[in-house]
Amino acid sequence: MEHIIKVLPYLLEGIKYTFLITIVGVALGFVIGAFAGLGRLSKSKIIYWLCTTYVEIIRGTPILVQILFIYFGLSDLLGINLDKVTASIIAIAINAGAYIAEIVRGGVQSIDKGQFEAGDSIGLTKRQTMWYIIWPQALKRMIPPLGNQFIISLKDTSLFSAIAVGEVLYQGKAYTAAAFTYFEPYLMVAVFYLAITIPASIILRRVERRLDV
């Protein structure tokens, strides 16, 4: 019980980085994913293959490899020295973006083609049809998988302890190294993640019911 109380300040410090990396990273990932997902629907072969290559490379490699490449590899190759938090945000953004791209692509493709024809019939351009008719409907259908991706990315932040980012797991490991005890600190690390992900899942289900998706 003693270590459960003593580890709390460590984990509370770490949770700030966990939220920062997740929220900023997934927000940037949504922007990347939206462009890549729409690019996967483009009739331009160049845009299609560029976006497809990005999605397949990122989805085909572990996020841990990606963060190590971004933090160490870019520094070695190009002399780009990123701080740990920035590198982690970039890794989450790039990784989440690839999965969000498929969510976006699937969401847009789920809309009946008649909606495109309807936009054309009232004189809207393809871009206007996408923005005013297709995108709002598709976005509604994307909410459940986007929520799941947020939770996945949040848990993925634990891997950034590999480059000593002070998130929840790293702080738990720091405490174990100082106190020479493992069960209670790692139990509390698990409790902290559950305390974040379970409410997020509940909120997501309520949003789904409210939007009837």
Short mmCIF file of C-alpha atoms in Angstrom, two decimals:
data_model
loop_
_atom_site.label_atom_id
_atom_site.label_comp_id
_atom_site.label_asym_id
_atom_site.label_seq_id
_atom_site.Cartn_x
_atom_site.Cartn_y
_atom_site.Cartn_z
CA MET A 1 0.00 0.00 0.00
CA GLU A 2 2.90 2.35 0.77
CA HIS A 3 4.24 2.22 -2.78
CA ILE A 4 0.78 2.72 -4.29
CA ILE A 5 0.63 6.11 -2.59
CA LYS A 6 4.24 7.07 -3.23
CA VAL A 7 4.11 6.28 -6.97
CA LEU A 8 1.10 8.56 -7.56
CA PRO A 9 3.09 11.82 -7.97
CA TYR A 10 5.28 10.11 -10.56
CA LEU A 11 2.28 8.88 -12.55
CA LEU A 12 0.42 12.19 -12.30
CA GLU A 13 3.48 13.87 -13.79
CA GLY A 14 3.58 11.29 -16.56
CA ILE A 15 -0.08 11.56 -17.45
CA LYS A 16 0.44 15.15 -18.62
CA TYR A 17 2.83 13.97 -21.30
CA THR A 18 0.57 11.05 -22.18
CA PHE A 19 -2.36 13.39 -22.84
CA LEU A 20 -0.23 16.02 -24.59
CA ILE A 21 1.31 13.53 -27.01
CA THR A 22 -1.98 11.76 -27.67
CA ILE A 23 -4.23 14.79 -28.17
CA VAL A 24 -1.82 16.82 -30.31
CA GLY A 25 -0.58 13.75 -32.19
CA VAL A 26 -4.03 12.40 -33.04
CA ALA A 27 -5.27 15.87 -34.03
CA LEU A 28 -2.38 16.21 -36.47
CA GLY A 29 -2.93 12.60 -37.51
CA PHE A 30 -6.53 13.40 -38.41
CA VAL A 31 -5.38 16.17 -40.76
CA ILE A 32 -2.81 13.85 -42.33
CA GLY A 33 -5.30 11.00 -42.49
CA ALA A 34 -8.01 13.14 -44.06
CA PHE A 35 -5.72 14.18 -46.91
CA ALA A 36 -4.26 10.69 -47.34
CA GLY A 37 -7.69 9.06 -47.20
CA LEU A 38 -9.10 11.37 -49.83
CA GLY A 39 -5.90 10.92 -51.81
CA ARG A 40 -6.58 7.17 -51.82
CA LEU A 41 -9.83 8.01 -53.61
CA SER A 42 -8.20 10.34 -56.11
CA LYS A 43 -8.33 9.61 -59.81
CA SER A 44 -4.78 10.93 -60.09
CA LYS A 45 -2.47 7.91 -60.14
CA ILE A 46 0.41 9.90 -58.65
CA ILE A 47 -1.64 11.11 -55.66
CA TYR A 48 -3.19 7.67 -55.23
CA TRP A 49 0.14 5.84 -55.19
CA LEU A 50 1.84 8.39 -52.94
CA CYS A 51 -0.94 8.11 -50.37
CA THR A 52 -1.13 4.33 -50.70
CA THR A 53 2.63 3.99 -50.26
CA TYR A 54 2.50 6.09 -47.09
CA VAL A 55 -0.40 4.08 -45.64
CA GLU A 56 1.14 0.70 -46.42
CA ILE A 57 4.61 1.59 -45.09
CA ILE A 58 3.29 2.98 -41.81
CA ARG A 59 0.75 0.22 -41.26
CA GLY A 60 3.36 -2.38 -42.13
CA THR A 61 5.97 -1.27 -39.58
CA PRO A 62 5.75 -1.16 -35.76
CA ILE A 63 5.28 2.25 -34.17
CA LEU A 64 8.31 1.58 -31.96
CA VAL A 65 10.48 1.31 -35.07
CA GLN A 66 8.95 4.53 -36.34
CA ILE A 67 9.71 6.51 -33.18
CA LEU A 68 13.28 5.19 -33.08
CA PHE A 69 13.74 6.12 -36.74
CA ILE A 70 12.31 9.62 -36.21
CA TYR A 71 14.27 10.31 -33.02
CA PHE A 72 17.59 8.62 -33.79
CA GLY A 73 17.54 7.92 -37.54
CA LEU A 74 16.74 11.45 -38.74
CA SER A 75 19.38 12.87 -36.42
CA ASP A 76 21.97 10.46 -37.81
CA LEU A 77 20.98 10.87 -41.46
CA LEU A 78 20.03 14.53 -41.73
CA GLY A 79 21.35 16.05 -38.53
CA ILE A 80 17.81 16.87 -37.39
CA ASN A 81 17.77 16.92 -33.59
CA LEU A 82 14.22 16.70 -32.28
CA ASP A 83 13.38 16.80 -28.60
CA LYS A 84 11.75 13.65 -27.25
CA VAL A 85 8.22 15.01 -26.92
CA THR A 86 8.22 16.55 -30.40
CA ALA A 87 9.51 13.29 -31.90
CA SER A 88 6.78 11.39 -30.05
CA ILE A 89 4.04 13.71 -31.31
CA ILE A 90 5.32 13.36 -34.87
CA ALA A 91 5.41 9.57 -34.52
CA ILE A 92 1.83 9.42 -33.20
CA ALA A 93 0.65 11.81 -35.92
CA ILE A 94 2.26 9.84 -38.74
CA ASN A 95 1.19 6.48 -37.32
CA ALA A 96 -2.38 7.47 -36.51
CA GLY A 97 -2.65 9.31 -39.83
CA ALA A 98 -2.15 6.09 -41.79
CA TYR A 99 -4.95 4.33 -39.92
CA ILE A 100 -7.21 7.38 -40.02
CA ALA A 101 -6.64 7.52 -43.79
CA GLU A 102 -8.34 4.14 -44.09
CA ILE A 103 -11.12 5.28 -41.77
CA VAL A 104 -11.68 8.35 -43.96
CA ARG A 105 -11.56 6.32 -47.16
CA GLY A 106 -14.04 3.81 -45.82
CA GLY A 107 -16.32 6.53 -44.46
CA VAL A 108 -16.50 8.37 -47.77
CA GLN A 109 -16.98 5.15 -49.75
CA SER A 110 -19.85 4.17 -47.45
CA ILE A 111 -21.93 7.11 -48.68
CA ASP A 112 -24.31 6.18 -51.48
CA LYS A 113 -23.09 7.31 -54.90
CA GLY A 114 -26.47 8.90 -55.45
CA GLN A 115 -25.37 11.64 -53.05
CA PHE A 116 -22.65 12.65 -55.50
CA GLU A 117 -25.19 12.69 -58.31
CA ALA A 118 -27.53 14.79 -56.18
CA GLY A 119 -24.81 17.39 -55.67
CA ASP A 120 -24.11 17.45 -59.38
CA SER A 121 -27.80 17.85 -60.18
CA ILE A 122 -28.09 21.04 -58.10
CA GLY A 123 -25.01 22.57 -59.71
CA LEU A 124 -22.38 21.90 -57.07
CA THR A 125 -18.81 21.21 -58.06
CA LYS A 126 -17.23 17.92 -56.95
CA ARG A 127 -15.35 19.77 -54.23
CA GLN A 128 -18.51 21.49 -52.98
CA THR A 129 -20.40 18.20 -53.05
CA MET A 130 -17.69 16.58 -51.00
CA TRP A 131 -17.53 19.41 -48.46
CA TYR A 132 -21.24 20.14 -48.01
CA ILE A 133 -22.91 16.78 -48.66
CA ILE A 134 -20.54 13.82 -48.44
CA TRP A 135 -18.11 14.87 -45.71
CA PRO A 136 -20.70 15.65 -42.97
CA GLN A 137 -22.36 12.25 -43.47
CA ALA A 138 -19.06 10.39 -43.68
CA LEU A 139 -17.66 12.14 -40.60
CA LYS A 140 -20.62 10.95 -38.56
CA ARG A 141 -19.85 7.36 -39.55
CA MET A 142 -16.16 7.83 -38.80
CA ILE A 143 -16.69 8.77 -35.16
CA PRO A 144 -16.63 5.22 -33.68
CA PRO A 145 -13.40 4.11 -35.42
CA LEU A 146 -11.81 7.53 -34.78
CA GLY A 147 -12.58 7.12 -31.08
CA ASN A 148 -11.02 3.67 -31.12
CA GLN A 149 -7.93 5.05 -32.84
CA PHE A 150 -7.60 7.70 -30.14
CA ILE A 151 -7.60 5.01 -27.45
CA ILE A 152 -5.08 2.91 -29.41
CA SER A 153 -2.77 5.90 -29.85
CA LEU A 154 -3.06 6.76 -26.17
CA LYS A 155 -1.89 3.27 -25.22
CA ASP A 156 0.87 3.45 -27.85
CA THR A 157 2.43 6.36 -25.93
CA SER A 158 3.73 3.77 -23.46
CA LEU A 159 6.24 2.72 -26.12
CA PHE A 160 7.89 6.12 -25.96
CA SER A 161 9.53 5.15 -22.70
CA ALA A 162 12.10 3.61 -25.10
CA ILE A 163 13.43 7.14 -25.74
CA ALA A 164 12.90 8.28 -22.13
CA VAL A 165 9.78 10.38 -22.70
CA GLY A 166 8.34 11.05 -19.24
CA GLU A 167 4.91 9.53 -19.88
CA VAL A 168 3.04 7.21 -17.49
CA LEU A 169 5.00 4.00 -18.09
CA TYR A 170 8.37 5.75 -17.99
CA GLN A 171 7.49 7.39 -14.69
CA GLY A 172 6.41 4.02 -13.32
CA LYS A 173 9.73 2.52 -14.39
CA ALA A 174 11.58 5.44 -12.82
CA TYR A 175 9.86 4.76 -9.50
CA THR A 176 10.62 1.04 -9.62
CA ALA A 177 14.28 1.82 -10.24
CA ALA A 178 14.39 4.07 -7.17
CA ALA A 179 12.26 1.93 -4.83
CA PHE A 180 13.37 -1.54 -6.00
CA THR A 181 9.77 -2.78 -6.07
CA TYR A 182 7.69 -3.70 -9.07
CA PHE A 183 4.24 -5.14 -8.36
CA GLU A 184 2.52 -2.08 -6.89
CA PRO A 185 4.01 0.55 -9.24
CA TYR A 186 3.19 -1.41 -12.39
CA LEU A 187 -0.25 -2.24 -10.99
CA MET A 188 -0.85 1.50 -10.63
CA VAL A 189 0.43 2.12 -14.16
CA ALA A 190 -2.22 -0.33 -15.42
CA VAL A 191 -4.87 1.33 -13.24
CA PHE A 192 -3.97 4.74 -14.66
CA TYR A 193 -4.39 3.53 -18.24
CA LEU A 194 -7.70 1.89 -17.36
CA ALA A 195 -8.84 5.09 -15.64
CA ILE A 196 -8.30 6.88 -18.95
CA THR A 197 -9.46 4.31 -21.49
CA ILE A 198 -12.62 3.02 -19.76
CA PRO A 199 -14.26 6.47 -19.43
CA ALA A 200 -13.18 7.26 -23.00
CA SER A 201 -14.89 4.06 -24.20
CA ILE A 202 -18.05 4.90 -22.27
CA ILE A 203 -18.16 8.43 -23.69
CA LEU A 204 -17.59 7.03 -27.18
CA ARG A 205 -20.50 4.59 -26.84
CA ARG A 206 -22.79 7.39 -25.65
CA VAL A 207 -21.79 9.56 -28.59
CA GLU A 208 -22.49 6.65 -30.95
CA ARG A 209 -25.96 6.14 -29.47
CA ARG A 210 -26.74 9.84 -29.59
CA LEU A 211 -25.69 10.09 -33.23
CA ASP A 212 -27.25 6.71 -34.00
CA VAL A 213 -24.18 5.40 -35.84
#
